[in-house]
PDB file of C-alpha atoms in Angstrom:
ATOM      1  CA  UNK A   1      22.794  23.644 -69.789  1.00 91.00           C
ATOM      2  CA  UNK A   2      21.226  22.209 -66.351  1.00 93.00           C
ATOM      3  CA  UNK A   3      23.230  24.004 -63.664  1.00 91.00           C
ATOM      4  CA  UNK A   4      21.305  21.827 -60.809  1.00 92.00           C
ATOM      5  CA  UNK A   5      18.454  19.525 -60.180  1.00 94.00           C
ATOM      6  CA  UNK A   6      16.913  19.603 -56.853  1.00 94.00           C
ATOM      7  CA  UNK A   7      14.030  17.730 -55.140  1.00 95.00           C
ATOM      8  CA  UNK A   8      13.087  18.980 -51.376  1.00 93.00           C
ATOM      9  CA  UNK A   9       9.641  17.991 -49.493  1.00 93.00           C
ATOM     10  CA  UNK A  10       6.986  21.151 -48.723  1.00 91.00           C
ATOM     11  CA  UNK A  11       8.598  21.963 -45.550  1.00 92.00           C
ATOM     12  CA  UNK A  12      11.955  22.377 -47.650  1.00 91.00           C
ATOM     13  CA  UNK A  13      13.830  19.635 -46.630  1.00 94.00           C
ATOM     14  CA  UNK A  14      16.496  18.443 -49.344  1.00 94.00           C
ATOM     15  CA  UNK A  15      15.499  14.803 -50.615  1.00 93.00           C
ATOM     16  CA  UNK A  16      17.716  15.532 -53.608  1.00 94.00           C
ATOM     17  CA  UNK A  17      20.363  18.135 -54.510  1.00 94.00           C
ATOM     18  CA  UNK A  18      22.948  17.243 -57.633  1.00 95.00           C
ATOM     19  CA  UNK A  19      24.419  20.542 -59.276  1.00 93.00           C
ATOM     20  CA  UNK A  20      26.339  20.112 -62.585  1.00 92.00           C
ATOM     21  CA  UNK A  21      28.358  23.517 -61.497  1.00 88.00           C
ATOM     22  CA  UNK A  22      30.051  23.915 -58.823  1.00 89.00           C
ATOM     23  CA  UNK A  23      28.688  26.364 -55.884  1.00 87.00           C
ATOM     24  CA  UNK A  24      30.707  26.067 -52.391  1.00 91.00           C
ATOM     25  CA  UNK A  25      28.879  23.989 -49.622  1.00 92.00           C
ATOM     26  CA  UNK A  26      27.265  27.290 -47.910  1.00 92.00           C
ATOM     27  CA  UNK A  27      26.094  28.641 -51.511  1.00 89.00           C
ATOM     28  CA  UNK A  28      24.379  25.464 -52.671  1.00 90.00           C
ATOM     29  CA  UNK A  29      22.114  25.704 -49.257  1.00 91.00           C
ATOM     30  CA  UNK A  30      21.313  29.534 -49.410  1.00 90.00           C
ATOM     31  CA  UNK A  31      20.140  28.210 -53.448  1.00 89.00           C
ATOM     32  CA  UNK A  32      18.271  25.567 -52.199  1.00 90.00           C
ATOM     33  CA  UNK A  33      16.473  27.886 -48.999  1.00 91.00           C
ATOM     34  CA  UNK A  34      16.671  30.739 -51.722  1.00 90.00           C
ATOM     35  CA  UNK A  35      14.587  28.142 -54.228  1.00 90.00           C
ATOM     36  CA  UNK A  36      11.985  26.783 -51.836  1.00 91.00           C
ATOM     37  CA  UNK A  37      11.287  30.497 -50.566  1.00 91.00           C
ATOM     38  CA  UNK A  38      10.360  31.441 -54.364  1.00 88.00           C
ATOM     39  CA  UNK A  39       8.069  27.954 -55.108  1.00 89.00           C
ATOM     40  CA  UNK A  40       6.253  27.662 -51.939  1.00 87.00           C
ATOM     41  CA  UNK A  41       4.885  31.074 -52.473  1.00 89.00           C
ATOM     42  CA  UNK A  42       3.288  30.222 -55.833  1.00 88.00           C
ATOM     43  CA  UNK A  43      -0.154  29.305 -56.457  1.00 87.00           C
ATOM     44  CA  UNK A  44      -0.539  25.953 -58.350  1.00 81.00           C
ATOM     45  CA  UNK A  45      -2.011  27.699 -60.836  1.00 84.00           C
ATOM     46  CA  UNK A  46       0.619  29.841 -62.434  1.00 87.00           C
ATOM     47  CA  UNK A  47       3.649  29.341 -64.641  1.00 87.00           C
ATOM     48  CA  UNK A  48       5.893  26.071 -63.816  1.00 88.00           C
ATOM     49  CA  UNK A  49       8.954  28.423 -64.892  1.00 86.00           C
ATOM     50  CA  UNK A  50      10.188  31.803 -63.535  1.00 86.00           C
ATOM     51  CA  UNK A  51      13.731  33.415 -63.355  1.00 80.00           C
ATOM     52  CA  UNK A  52      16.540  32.546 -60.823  1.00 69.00           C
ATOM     53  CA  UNK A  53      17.275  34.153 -57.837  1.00 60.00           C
ATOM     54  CA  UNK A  54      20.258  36.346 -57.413  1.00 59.00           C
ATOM     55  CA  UNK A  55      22.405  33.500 -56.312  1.00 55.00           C
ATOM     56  CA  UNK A  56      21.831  31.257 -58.851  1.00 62.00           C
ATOM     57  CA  UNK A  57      22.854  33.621 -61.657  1.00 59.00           C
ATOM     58  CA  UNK A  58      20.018  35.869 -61.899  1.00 61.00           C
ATOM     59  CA  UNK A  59      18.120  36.687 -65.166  1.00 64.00           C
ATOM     60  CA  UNK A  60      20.287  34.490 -67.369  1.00 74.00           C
ATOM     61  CA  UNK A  61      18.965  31.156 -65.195  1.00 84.00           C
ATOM     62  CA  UNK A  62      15.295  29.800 -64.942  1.00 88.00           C
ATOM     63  CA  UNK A  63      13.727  27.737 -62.376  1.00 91.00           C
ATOM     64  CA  UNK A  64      11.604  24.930 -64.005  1.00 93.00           C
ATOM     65  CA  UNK A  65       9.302  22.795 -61.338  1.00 93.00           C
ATOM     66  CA  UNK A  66       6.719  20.785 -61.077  1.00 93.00           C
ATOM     67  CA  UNK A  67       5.163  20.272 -57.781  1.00 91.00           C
ATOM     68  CA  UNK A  68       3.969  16.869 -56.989  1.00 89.00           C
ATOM     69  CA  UNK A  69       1.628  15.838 -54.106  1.00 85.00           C
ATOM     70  CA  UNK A  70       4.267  16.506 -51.265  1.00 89.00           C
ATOM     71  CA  UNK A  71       7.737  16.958 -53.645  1.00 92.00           C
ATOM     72  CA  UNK A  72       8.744  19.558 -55.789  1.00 93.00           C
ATOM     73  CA  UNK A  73      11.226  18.758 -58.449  1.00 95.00           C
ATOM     74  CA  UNK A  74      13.037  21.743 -59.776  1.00 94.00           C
ATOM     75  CA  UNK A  75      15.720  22.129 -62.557  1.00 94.00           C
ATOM     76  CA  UNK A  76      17.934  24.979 -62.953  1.00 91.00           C
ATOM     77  CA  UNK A  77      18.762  25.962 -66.343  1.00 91.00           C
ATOM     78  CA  UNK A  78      20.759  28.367 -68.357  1.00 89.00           C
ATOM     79  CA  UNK A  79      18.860  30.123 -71.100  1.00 85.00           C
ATOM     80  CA  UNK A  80      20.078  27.773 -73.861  1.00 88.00           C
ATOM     81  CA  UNK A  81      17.477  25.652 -72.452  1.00 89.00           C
ATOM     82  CA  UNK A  82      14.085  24.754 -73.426  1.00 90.00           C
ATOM     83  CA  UNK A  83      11.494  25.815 -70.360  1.00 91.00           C
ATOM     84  CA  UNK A  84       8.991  23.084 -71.900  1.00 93.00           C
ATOM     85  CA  UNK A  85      11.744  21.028 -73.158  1.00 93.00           C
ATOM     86  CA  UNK A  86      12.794  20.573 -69.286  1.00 94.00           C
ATOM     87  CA  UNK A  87       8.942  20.161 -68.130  1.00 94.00           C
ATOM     88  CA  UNK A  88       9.192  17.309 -70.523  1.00 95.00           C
ATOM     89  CA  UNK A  89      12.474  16.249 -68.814  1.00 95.00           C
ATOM     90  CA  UNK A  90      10.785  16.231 -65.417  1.00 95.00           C
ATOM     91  CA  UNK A  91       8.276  14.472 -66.373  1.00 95.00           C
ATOM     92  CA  UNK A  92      10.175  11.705 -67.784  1.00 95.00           C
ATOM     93  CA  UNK A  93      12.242  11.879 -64.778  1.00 95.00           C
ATOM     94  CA  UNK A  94       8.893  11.667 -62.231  1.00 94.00           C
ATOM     95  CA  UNK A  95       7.844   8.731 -64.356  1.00 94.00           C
ATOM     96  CA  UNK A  96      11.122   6.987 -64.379  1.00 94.00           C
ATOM     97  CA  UNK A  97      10.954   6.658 -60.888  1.00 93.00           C
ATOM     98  CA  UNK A  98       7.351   5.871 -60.580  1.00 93.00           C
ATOM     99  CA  UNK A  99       8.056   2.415 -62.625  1.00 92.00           C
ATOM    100  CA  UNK A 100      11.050   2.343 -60.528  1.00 90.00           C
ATOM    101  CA  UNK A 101       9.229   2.559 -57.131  1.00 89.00           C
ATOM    102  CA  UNK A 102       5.732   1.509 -57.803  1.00 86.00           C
ATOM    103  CA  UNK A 103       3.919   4.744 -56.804  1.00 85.00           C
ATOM    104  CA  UNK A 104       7.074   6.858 -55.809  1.00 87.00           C
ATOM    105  CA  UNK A 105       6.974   8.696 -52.430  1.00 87.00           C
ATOM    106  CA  UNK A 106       9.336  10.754 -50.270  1.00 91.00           C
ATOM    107  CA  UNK A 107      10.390   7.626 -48.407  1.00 91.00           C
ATOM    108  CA  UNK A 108      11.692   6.230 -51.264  1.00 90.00           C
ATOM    109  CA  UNK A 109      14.116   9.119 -52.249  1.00 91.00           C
ATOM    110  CA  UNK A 110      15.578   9.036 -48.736  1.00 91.00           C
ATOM    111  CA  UNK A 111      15.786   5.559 -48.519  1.00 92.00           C
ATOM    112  CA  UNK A 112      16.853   4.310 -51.767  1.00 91.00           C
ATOM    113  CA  UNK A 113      19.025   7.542 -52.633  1.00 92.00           C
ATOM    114  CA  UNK A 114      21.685   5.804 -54.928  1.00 91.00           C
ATOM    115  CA  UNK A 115      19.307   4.691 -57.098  1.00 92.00           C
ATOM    116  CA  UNK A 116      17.524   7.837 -57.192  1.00 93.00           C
ATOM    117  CA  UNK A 117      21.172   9.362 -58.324  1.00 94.00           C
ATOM    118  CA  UNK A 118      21.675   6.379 -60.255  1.00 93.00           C
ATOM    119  CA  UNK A 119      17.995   7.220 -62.732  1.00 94.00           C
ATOM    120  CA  UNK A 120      18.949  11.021 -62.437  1.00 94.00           C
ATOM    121  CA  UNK A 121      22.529   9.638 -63.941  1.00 93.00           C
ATOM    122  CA  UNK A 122      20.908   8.323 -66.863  1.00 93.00           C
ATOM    123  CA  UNK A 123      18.576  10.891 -67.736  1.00 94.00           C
ATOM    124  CA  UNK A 124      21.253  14.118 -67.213  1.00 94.00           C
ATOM    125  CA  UNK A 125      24.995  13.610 -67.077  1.00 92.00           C
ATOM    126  CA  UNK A 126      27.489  16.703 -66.683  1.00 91.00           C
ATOM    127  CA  UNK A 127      24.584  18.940 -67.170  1.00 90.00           C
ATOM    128  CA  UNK A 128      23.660  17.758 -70.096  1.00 93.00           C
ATOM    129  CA  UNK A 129      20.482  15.570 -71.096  1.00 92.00           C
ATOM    130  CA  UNK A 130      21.615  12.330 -72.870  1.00 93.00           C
ATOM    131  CA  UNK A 131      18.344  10.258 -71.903  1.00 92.00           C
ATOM    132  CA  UNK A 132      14.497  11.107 -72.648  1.00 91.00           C
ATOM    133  CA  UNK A 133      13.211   7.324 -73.596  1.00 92.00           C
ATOM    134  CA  UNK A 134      11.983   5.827 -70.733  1.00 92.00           C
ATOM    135  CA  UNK A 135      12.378   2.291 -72.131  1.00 92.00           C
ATOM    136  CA  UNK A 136      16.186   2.561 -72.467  1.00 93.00           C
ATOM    137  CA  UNK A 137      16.533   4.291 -69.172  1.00 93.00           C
ATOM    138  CA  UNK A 138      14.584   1.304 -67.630  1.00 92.00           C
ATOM    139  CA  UNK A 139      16.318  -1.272 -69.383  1.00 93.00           C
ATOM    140  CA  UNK A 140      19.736   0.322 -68.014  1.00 92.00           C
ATOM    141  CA  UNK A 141      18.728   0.319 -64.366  1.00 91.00           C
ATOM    142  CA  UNK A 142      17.651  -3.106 -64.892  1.00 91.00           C
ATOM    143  CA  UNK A 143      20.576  -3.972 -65.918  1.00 91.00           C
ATOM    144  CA  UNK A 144      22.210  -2.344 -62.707  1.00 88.00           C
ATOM    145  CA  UNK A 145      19.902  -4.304 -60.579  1.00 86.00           C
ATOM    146  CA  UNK A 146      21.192  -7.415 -61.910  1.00 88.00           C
ATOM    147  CA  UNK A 147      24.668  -6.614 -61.812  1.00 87.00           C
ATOM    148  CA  UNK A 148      24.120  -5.693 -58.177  1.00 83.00           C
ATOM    149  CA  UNK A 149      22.074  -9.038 -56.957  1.00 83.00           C
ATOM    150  CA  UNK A 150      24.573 -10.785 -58.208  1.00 82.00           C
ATOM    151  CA  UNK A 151      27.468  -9.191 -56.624  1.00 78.00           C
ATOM    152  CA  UNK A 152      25.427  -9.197 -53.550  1.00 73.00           C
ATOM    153  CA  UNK A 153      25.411 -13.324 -53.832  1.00 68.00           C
ATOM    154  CA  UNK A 154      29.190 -12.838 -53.391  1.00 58.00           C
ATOM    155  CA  UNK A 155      29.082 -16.379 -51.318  1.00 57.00           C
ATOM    156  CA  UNK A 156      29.398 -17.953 -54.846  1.00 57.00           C
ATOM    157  CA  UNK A 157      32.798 -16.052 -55.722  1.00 62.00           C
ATOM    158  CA  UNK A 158      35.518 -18.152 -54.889  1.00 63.00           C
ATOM    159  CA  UNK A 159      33.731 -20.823 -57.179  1.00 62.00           C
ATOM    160  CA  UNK A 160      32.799 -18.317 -60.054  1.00 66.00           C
ATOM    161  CA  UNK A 161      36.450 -17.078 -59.936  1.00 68.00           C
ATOM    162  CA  UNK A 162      37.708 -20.994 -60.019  1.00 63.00           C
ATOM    163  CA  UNK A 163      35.842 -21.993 -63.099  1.00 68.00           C
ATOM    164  CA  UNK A 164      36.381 -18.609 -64.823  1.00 69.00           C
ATOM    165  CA  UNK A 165      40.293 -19.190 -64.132  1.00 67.00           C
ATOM    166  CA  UNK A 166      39.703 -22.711 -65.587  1.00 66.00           C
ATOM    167  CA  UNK A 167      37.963 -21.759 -68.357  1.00 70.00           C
ATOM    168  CA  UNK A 168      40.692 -18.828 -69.307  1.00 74.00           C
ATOM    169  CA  UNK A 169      43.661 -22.017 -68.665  1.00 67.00           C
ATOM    170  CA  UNK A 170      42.376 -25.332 -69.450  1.00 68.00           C
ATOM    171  CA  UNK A 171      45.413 -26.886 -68.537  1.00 69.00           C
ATOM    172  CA  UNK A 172      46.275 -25.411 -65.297  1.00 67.00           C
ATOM    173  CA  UNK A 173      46.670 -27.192 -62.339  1.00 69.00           C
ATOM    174  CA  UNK A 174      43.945 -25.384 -59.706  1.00 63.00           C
ATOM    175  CA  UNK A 175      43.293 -26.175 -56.151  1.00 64.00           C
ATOM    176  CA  UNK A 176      39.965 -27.582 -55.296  1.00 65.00           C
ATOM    177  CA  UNK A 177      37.965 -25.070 -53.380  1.00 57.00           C
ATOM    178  CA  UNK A 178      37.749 -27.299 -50.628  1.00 62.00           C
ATOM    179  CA  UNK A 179      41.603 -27.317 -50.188  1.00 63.00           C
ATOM    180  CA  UNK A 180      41.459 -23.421 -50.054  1.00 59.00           C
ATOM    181  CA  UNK A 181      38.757 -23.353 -47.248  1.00 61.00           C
ATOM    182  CA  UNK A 182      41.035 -25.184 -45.268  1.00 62.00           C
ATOM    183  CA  UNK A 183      43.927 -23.046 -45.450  1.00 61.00           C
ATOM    184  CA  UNK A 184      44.646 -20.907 -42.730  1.00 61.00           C
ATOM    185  CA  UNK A 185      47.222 -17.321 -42.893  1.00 59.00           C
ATOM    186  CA  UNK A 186      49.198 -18.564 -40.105  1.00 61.00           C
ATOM    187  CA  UNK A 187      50.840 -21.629 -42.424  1.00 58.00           C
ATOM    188  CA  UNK A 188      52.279 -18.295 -44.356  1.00 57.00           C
ATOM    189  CA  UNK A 189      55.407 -17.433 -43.175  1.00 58.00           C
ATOM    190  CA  UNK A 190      56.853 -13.949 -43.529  1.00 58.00           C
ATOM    191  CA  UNK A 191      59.815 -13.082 -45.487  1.00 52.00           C
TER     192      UNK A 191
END
């Protein structure tokens, strides 16, 4: 099981922190200074994988990264889980957002961070993966993005809701829209 999935720049900085198990507030920032401390020592050139640090559960949990250009993505796992399996998983996930963002950069984590959570959300849920195929990841945040351009044209409500009622009850007497621009709260009266 994925106990956490954290992305933080080379100085350390969080750009990312989900965990699918719960750690207290003070806990899940000694993991993620705990984590950084153990990557940014490592040469490029060794493993991607090594065990967890005493906080995070010790031998039982891995650490599997990747570190690219200025990020380091980093998944904590349980034993159950594949090391290359979730190098795989990374990738996808590194990928996912490249499409996403055109050339993905630390800029766009912090300033597009729901969507970030959003990708993350369809690729790992609860701790476990239920995503890998890019396509179908892609074609569910597109989806999302539609969904949320057109609730952003919310100018166009009143008359969507209108014809929808109309549509539901034919023969329903409705207000024109006009007549409900007009009305004001104060021709209410309280009970």
């Amino acid at each position: 099981m994925i106990k956490a999935c954290l992305i933080f720049n080379n100085h350390g900085k969080p750009r990312l922190t989900k965990f699918f198990t719960y750690f207290p507030e003070e806990e899940q920032q000694q993991i993620i200074r705990e984590t950084f401390l153990l990557l940014s020592k490592r040469e490029d050139s060794v493993c991607n994988f090594l065990e967890g640090g005493k906080l995070i559960g010790g031998s039982d949990f891995r650490l599997v990264y990747r570190h690219y250009a200025t990020l380091y993505f980093v998944f904590c796992v349980d034993s159950s889980e594949s090391e290359l399996g979730i190098l795989d998983l990374i990738q996808v996930f590194v990928e996912t957002l490249d499409r996403c963002f055109e050339n993905v950069c630390e800029l766009d984590l912090i300033f597009h961070m729901d969507k970030v959570h959003y990708i993350l959300q369809e690729i790992v849920m609860g701790g476990m993966v239920v995503e890998t195929n890019q396509t179908e990841i892609l074609t569910h945040i597109e989806a999302q993005q539609r969904i949320e351009k057109q609730e952003a044209g919310m100018g166009g409500a009143p008359a969507r809701a209108l014809s929808a009622a109309k549509s539901i009850a034919p023969n329903v007497n409705l207000p024109k829209l006009s007549d409900l621009q007009n009305l004001s709260l104060s021709s209410f009266k309280k009970m």
